[in-house]
PDB file of C-alpha atoms in Angstrom:
ATOM      1  CA  MET A  15      11.890  -4.658 -14.429  1.00  0.00           C
ATOM      2  CA  GLY A  16      14.833  -4.124 -11.750  1.00  0.00           C
ATOM      3  CA  THR A  17      15.820  -5.907  -8.517  1.00  0.00           C
ATOM      4  CA  THR A  18      16.311  -4.050  -5.245  1.00  0.00           C
ATOM      5  CA  PRO A  19      17.434  -6.309  -2.334  1.00  0.00           C
ATOM      6  CA  SER A  20      13.335  -7.602  -1.934  1.00  0.00           C
ATOM      7  CA  GLY A  21      14.317  -8.937  -5.139  1.00  0.00           C
ATOM      8  CA  ARG A  22      12.637  -7.775  -8.427  1.00  0.00           C
ATOM      9  CA  MET A  23      10.604  -4.456  -8.611  1.00  0.00           C
ATOM     10  CA  ALA A  24       8.456  -2.511 -11.147  1.00  0.00           C
ATOM     11  CA  ILE A  25       6.928   1.143 -11.353  1.00  0.00           C
ATOM     12  CA  VAL A  26       4.271   1.305 -13.867  1.00  0.00           C
ATOM     13  CA  LYS A  27       1.644   4.187 -14.831  1.00  0.00           C
ATOM     14  CA  GLY A  28      -2.291   1.382 -14.327  1.00  0.00           C
ATOM     15  CA  ASP A  29      -4.861   0.830 -12.093  1.00  0.00           C
ATOM     16  CA  ILE A  30      -3.802  -1.436  -8.938  1.00  0.00           C
ATOM     17  CA  THR A  31      -7.401  -2.901  -8.604  1.00  0.00           C
ATOM     18  CA  GLU A  32      -6.269  -4.555 -12.020  1.00  0.00           C
ATOM     19  CA  GLN A  33      -2.708  -6.128 -10.641  1.00  0.00           C
ATOM     20  CA  ARG A  34      -2.536  -9.987 -10.970  1.00  0.00           C
ATOM     21  CA  VAL A  35      -0.571 -10.028  -7.643  1.00  0.00           C
ATOM     22  CA  ASP A  36      -0.729 -12.245  -4.515  1.00  0.00           C
ATOM     23  CA  ALA A  37      -1.805  -8.755  -1.934  1.00  0.00           C
ATOM     24  CA  ILE A  38      -2.655  -5.909  -2.977  1.00  0.00           C
ATOM     25  CA  VAL A  39      -1.797  -2.717  -0.899  1.00  0.00           C
ATOM     26  CA  ASN A  40      -4.729   0.084  -0.179  1.00  0.00           C
ATOM     27  CA  ALA A  41      -4.920   3.188   1.233  1.00  0.00           C
ATOM     28  CA  ALA A  42      -6.904   2.577   3.201  1.00  0.00           C
ATOM     29  CA  ASN A  43      -8.692   5.255   5.880  1.00  0.00           C
ATOM     30  CA  GLY A  44      -8.600   3.952   9.182  1.00  0.00           C
ATOM     31  CA  SER A  45     -11.992   2.653   9.917  1.00  0.00           C
ATOM     32  CA  LEU A  46     -11.124   0.478   7.321  1.00  0.00           C
ATOM     33  CA  LEU A  47     -15.030   0.177   6.132  1.00  0.00           C
ATOM     34  CA  GLY A  48     -13.677   2.168   2.743  1.00  0.00           C
ATOM     35  CA  GLY A  49     -13.664   6.102   1.345  1.00  0.00           C
ATOM     36  CA  GLY A  50     -12.350   7.829  -1.806  1.00  0.00           C
ATOM     37  CA  GLY A  51      -9.981   7.123  -3.755  1.00  0.00           C
ATOM     38  CA  VAL A  52      -7.718   4.001  -3.797  1.00  0.00           C
ATOM     39  CA  ASP A  53      -9.832   2.719  -0.847  1.00  0.00           C
ATOM     40  CA  GLY A  54     -13.249   3.275  -2.117  1.00  0.00           C
ATOM     41  CA  ALA A  55     -11.609   1.889  -5.465  1.00  0.00           C
ATOM     42  CA  ILE A  56     -10.610  -1.943  -4.022  1.00  0.00           C
ATOM     43  CA  HIS A  57     -13.913  -1.775  -1.808  1.00  0.00           C
ATOM     44  CA  ARG A  58     -15.827  -1.006  -4.898  1.00  0.00           C
ATOM     45  CA  LYS A  59     -14.254  -3.775  -7.201  1.00  0.00           C
ATOM     46  CA  GLY A  60     -13.216  -6.146  -4.748  1.00  0.00           C
ATOM     47  CA  GLY A  61     -16.896  -6.491  -3.547  1.00  0.00           C
ATOM     48  CA  ARG A  62     -19.297  -7.431  -0.039  1.00  0.00           C
ATOM     49  CA  ALA A  63     -16.492  -9.837   0.978  1.00  0.00           C
ATOM     50  CA  ILE A  64     -13.429  -7.072   1.840  1.00  0.00           C
ATOM     51  CA  LEU A  65     -16.307  -4.989   3.713  1.00  0.00           C
ATOM     52  CA  ASP A  66     -17.332  -8.395   5.749  1.00  0.00           C
ATOM     53  CA  GLU A  67     -13.899  -8.844   7.159  1.00  0.00           C
ATOM     54  CA  CYS A  68     -13.048  -5.332   8.182  1.00  0.00           C
ATOM     55  CA  ARG A  69     -15.997  -5.491  10.353  1.00  0.00           C
ATOM     56  CA  LYS A  70     -15.376  -7.938  11.807  1.00  0.00           C
ATOM     57  CA  LEU A  71     -11.971  -6.537  12.620  1.00  0.00           C
ATOM     58  CA  ARG A  72     -13.424  -3.131  13.879  1.00  0.00           C
ATOM     59  CA  ALA A  73     -15.353  -5.424  15.646  1.00  0.00           C
ATOM     60  CA  SER A  74     -12.664  -7.486  16.902  1.00  0.00           C
ATOM     61  CA  HIS A  75      -8.717  -6.287  16.830  1.00  0.00           C
ATOM     62  CA  TYR A  76      -9.131  -2.794  15.696  1.00  0.00           C
ATOM     63  CA  GLY A  77     -12.526  -1.675  17.153  1.00  0.00           C
ATOM     64  CA  GLY A  78     -11.037   2.393  17.590  1.00  0.00           C
ATOM     65  CA  GLY A  79     -10.052   2.558  13.469  1.00  0.00           C
ATOM     66  CA  LEU A  80      -6.115   1.257  12.317  1.00  0.00           C
ATOM     67  CA  PRO A  81      -3.771   2.996  13.213  1.00  0.00           C
ATOM     68  CA  ALA A  82      -1.470   4.726  10.928  1.00  0.00           C
ATOM     69  CA  GLY A  83       1.457   3.134   9.945  1.00  0.00           C
ATOM     70  CA  ARG A  84       0.224  -0.171  10.847  1.00  0.00           C
ATOM     71  CA  ALA A  85      -1.209  -2.785   8.254  1.00  0.00           C
ATOM     72  CA  VAL A  86      -3.094  -6.297   8.051  1.00  0.00           C
ATOM     73  CA  ALA A  87      -4.493  -8.162   5.665  1.00  0.00           C
ATOM     74  CA  THR A  88      -8.216  -9.266   4.281  1.00  0.00           C
ATOM     75  CA  THR A  89      -9.306 -11.012   1.423  1.00  0.00           C
ATOM     76  CA  ALA A  90      -9.646  -9.853  -2.268  1.00  0.00           C
ATOM     77  CA  GLY A  91     -12.500 -11.147  -2.989  1.00  0.00           C
ATOM     78  CA  LEU A  92     -13.305 -10.243  -6.086  1.00  0.00           C
ATOM     79  CA  LEU A  93      -9.760  -8.774  -7.144  1.00  0.00           C
ATOM     80  CA  PRO A  94      -6.978 -10.893  -9.132  1.00  0.00           C
ATOM     81  CA  ALA A  95      -5.094 -11.434  -5.589  1.00  0.00           C
ATOM     82  CA  ARG A  96      -5.453 -12.877  -2.518  1.00  0.00           C
ATOM     83  CA  TRP A  97      -5.157 -10.595  -0.169  1.00  0.00           C
ATOM     84  CA  VAL A  98      -6.143  -7.308   0.320  1.00  0.00           C
ATOM     85  CA  ILE A  99      -3.386  -5.191   2.694  1.00  0.00           C
ATOM     86  CA  HIS A 100      -4.635  -2.115   4.368  1.00  0.00           C
ATOM     87  CA  THR A 101      -2.421   0.645   5.438  1.00  0.00           C
ATOM     88  CA  VAL A 102      -3.423   3.925   7.240  1.00  0.00           C
ATOM     89  CA  GLY A 103      -1.286   6.748   5.743  1.00  0.00           C
ATOM     90  CA  PRO A 104      -0.114  10.085   7.991  1.00  0.00           C
ATOM     91  CA  VAL A 105      -1.958  13.529   6.534  1.00  0.00           C
ATOM     92  CA  TYR A 106       1.057  15.556   5.852  1.00  0.00           C
ATOM     93  CA  SER A 107       1.700  17.814   7.809  1.00  0.00           C
ATOM     94  CA  THR A 108       4.304  21.082   7.086  1.00  0.00           C
ATOM     95  CA  THR A 109       5.075  21.519  10.863  1.00  0.00           C
ATOM     96  CA  GLU A 110       5.760  17.560  12.292  1.00  0.00           C
ATOM     97  CA  ASP A 111       7.902  14.539  10.409  1.00  0.00           C
ATOM     98  CA  ARG A 112       5.858  12.175   9.568  1.00  0.00           C
ATOM     99  CA  SER A 113       7.610  10.402   7.179  1.00  0.00           C
ATOM    100  CA  ALA A 114       8.862   7.524   9.875  1.00  0.00           C
ATOM    101  CA  LEU A 115       4.792   6.698   9.767  1.00  0.00           C
ATOM    102  CA  LEU A 116       4.911   6.848   5.669  1.00  0.00           C
ATOM    103  CA  ALA A 117       7.922   4.669   5.867  1.00  0.00           C
ATOM    104  CA  SER A 118       6.481   1.993   7.843  1.00  0.00           C
ATOM    105  CA  CYS A 119       2.909   1.933   5.270  1.00  0.00           C
ATOM    106  CA  PHE A 120       5.651   0.660   3.321  1.00  0.00           C
ATOM    107  CA  THR A 121       7.808  -1.902   5.562  1.00  0.00           C
ATOM    108  CA  GLU A 122       4.588  -2.983   7.746  1.00  0.00           C
ATOM    109  CA  SER A 123       2.751  -3.807   4.393  1.00  0.00           C
ATOM    110  CA  LEU A 124       5.882  -5.846   3.289  1.00  0.00           C
ATOM    111  CA  ARG A 125       5.750  -7.670   6.812  1.00  0.00           C
ATOM    112  CA  VAL A 126       2.214  -8.501   6.500  1.00  0.00           C
ATOM    113  CA  ALA A 127       2.815 -10.302   2.900  1.00  0.00           C
ATOM    114  CA  HIS A 128       5.646 -11.968   3.540  1.00  0.00           C
ATOM    115  CA  GLY A 129       3.624 -13.222   6.715  1.00  0.00           C
ATOM    116  CA  LEU A 130       1.192 -14.074   4.505  1.00  0.00           C
ATOM    117  CA  GLY A 131       4.008 -16.224   1.485  1.00  0.00           C
ATOM    118  CA  ALA A 132       3.227 -13.604  -0.956  1.00  0.00           C
ATOM    119  CA  GLU A 133       5.345 -13.417  -3.699  1.00  0.00           C
ATOM    120  CA  SER A 134       4.185 -10.970  -5.506  1.00  0.00           C
ATOM    121  CA  VAL A 135       2.425  -7.233  -3.861  1.00  0.00           C
ATOM    122  CA  ALA A 136       0.848  -4.141  -5.730  1.00  0.00           C
ATOM    123  CA  PHE A 137       1.392  -0.970  -4.076  1.00  0.00           C
ATOM    124  CA  PRO A 138       0.037   2.352  -4.890  1.00  0.00           C
ATOM    125  CA  ALA A 139       1.187   5.922  -3.694  1.00  0.00           C
ATOM    126  CA  ILE A 140       0.964   6.047  -0.146  1.00  0.00           C
ATOM    127  CA  SER A 141      -0.638   9.499   1.033  1.00  0.00           C
ATOM    128  CA  THR A 142      -0.149  10.875  -1.955  1.00  0.00           C
ATOM    129  CA  GLY A 143      -3.926  11.754  -2.760  1.00  0.00           C
ATOM    130  CA  VAL A 144      -6.869  13.736  -0.026  1.00  0.00           C
ATOM    131  CA  TYR A 145      -3.568  13.019   2.670  1.00  0.00           C
ATOM    132  CA  ARG A 146      -1.650  16.005   0.375  1.00  0.00           C
ATOM    133  CA  TRP A 147       1.750  14.053   0.889  1.00  0.00           C
ATOM    134  CA  PRO A 148       3.999  15.636  -1.679  1.00  0.00           C
ATOM    135  CA  MET A 149       4.372  13.259  -4.520  1.00  0.00           C
ATOM    136  CA  ALA A 150       8.222  13.634  -4.321  1.00  0.00           C
ATOM    137  CA  ASP A 151       9.208  13.215  -1.102  1.00  0.00           C
ATOM    138  CA  ALA A 152       6.512  10.060  -0.419  1.00  0.00           C
ATOM    139  CA  ALA A 153       8.494   8.530  -3.583  1.00  0.00           C
ATOM    140  CA  ARG A 154      12.384   9.173  -1.388  1.00  0.00           C
ATOM    141  CA  ILE A 155      10.155   7.521   1.913  1.00  0.00           C
ATOM    142  CA  ALA A 156       8.917   4.730   0.095  1.00  0.00           C
ATOM    143  CA  ALA A 157      12.316   4.119  -2.051  1.00  0.00           C
ATOM    144  CA  GLU A 158      14.343   3.808   1.367  1.00  0.00           C
ATOM    145  CA  ALA A 159      11.568   2.275   3.027  1.00  0.00           C
ATOM    146  CA  LEU A 160      11.420  -1.026   0.774  1.00  0.00           C
ATOM    147  CA  ARG A 161      14.777  -1.188   0.052  1.00  0.00           C
ATOM    148  CA  THR A 162      16.164  -2.020   3.466  1.00  0.00           C
ATOM    149  CA  ALA A 163      12.766  -3.702   5.067  1.00  0.00           C
ATOM    150  CA  PRO A 164      13.487  -6.542   6.869  1.00  0.00           C
ATOM    151  CA  SER A 165      10.971  -8.455   5.110  1.00  0.00           C
ATOM    152  CA  ARG A 166      10.719  -9.968   1.661  1.00  0.00           C
ATOM    153  CA  VAL A 167       8.859 -10.178  -1.020  1.00  0.00           C
ATOM    154  CA  PRO A 168       9.837 -11.491  -4.387  1.00  0.00           C
ATOM    155  CA  GLU A 169       8.159  -9.487  -6.465  1.00  0.00           C
ATOM    156  CA  ILE A 170       6.986  -5.923  -5.765  1.00  0.00           C
ATOM    157  CA  ARG A 171       5.182  -3.363  -8.252  1.00  0.00           C
ATOM    158  CA  LEU A 172       4.459   0.332  -7.535  1.00  0.00           C
ATOM    159  CA  VAL A 173       1.217   0.949  -9.209  1.00  0.00           C
ATOM    160  CA  LEU A 174       0.803   4.801  -9.952  1.00  0.00           C
ATOM    161  CA  PHE A 175      -2.702   6.153 -11.597  1.00  0.00           C
ATOM    162  CA  ASP A 176      -1.902   9.866 -13.138  1.00  0.00           C
ATOM    163  CA  ASP A 177       0.481  10.664 -14.962  1.00  0.00           C
ATOM    164  CA  ALA A 178       3.813  12.092 -13.568  1.00  0.00           C
ATOM    165  CA  ALA A 179       3.732   9.519 -10.634  1.00  0.00           C
ATOM    166  CA  PRO A 180       5.451   6.997 -12.244  1.00  0.00           C
ATOM    167  CA  ALA A 181       8.772   9.654 -13.148  1.00  0.00           C
ATOM    168  CA  THR A 182       8.846  10.508  -9.995  1.00  0.00           C
ATOM    169  CA  PHE A 183       9.070   7.667  -8.054  1.00  0.00           C
ATOM    170  CA  ARG A 184      11.174   5.973 -11.029  1.00  0.00           C
ATOM    171  CA  SER A 185      14.307   9.242 -10.251  1.00  0.00           C
ATOM    172  CA  ALA A 186      13.322   8.806  -6.329  1.00  0.00           C
ATOM    173  CA  PHE A 187      14.423   4.127  -6.894  1.00  0.00           C
ATOM    174  CA  GLY A 188      16.558   4.946  -9.548  1.00  0.00           C
ATOM    175  CA  PRO A 189      17.296   2.204 -11.782  1.00  0.00           C
ATOM    176  CA  VAL A 190      15.067  -0.508 -11.075  1.00  0.00           C
TER     177      VAL A 190
END
């Protein structure tokens, strides 16, 4: 595990739902009601408590859903974490630069984690699944966002599911 201005940094291949951290970041869809990929895995393994809190958020502050680039926390339910921080990544576009929205997913999630008092947070590769963001570009944006984020958390872990992603993220982050 290396260090960054935010603290300790690790890039690992693994299952984000098994990370023993204070906060797990969910690459959610705007509905906050579960879906596929990371979102579906978190909702399935975390259990009903996550969905119940997401429904309350939809009934109060986020009636139209959570906008891309924003982040909000719920319980982690049955996951080995205290909180899940839901963030909605942008869908990749070849005709519109949405990189600021992707960067905001990381910085807003860190802001929420910091506000909760989290000492450790695990991130997935946001927007690289069904939202089709190219892995190398997503890694570059994540590295810049996490390095320059005004909010700090002592330990940041990037937990990547497929075989090629850790090397791609290590290349973007440099020595960590």
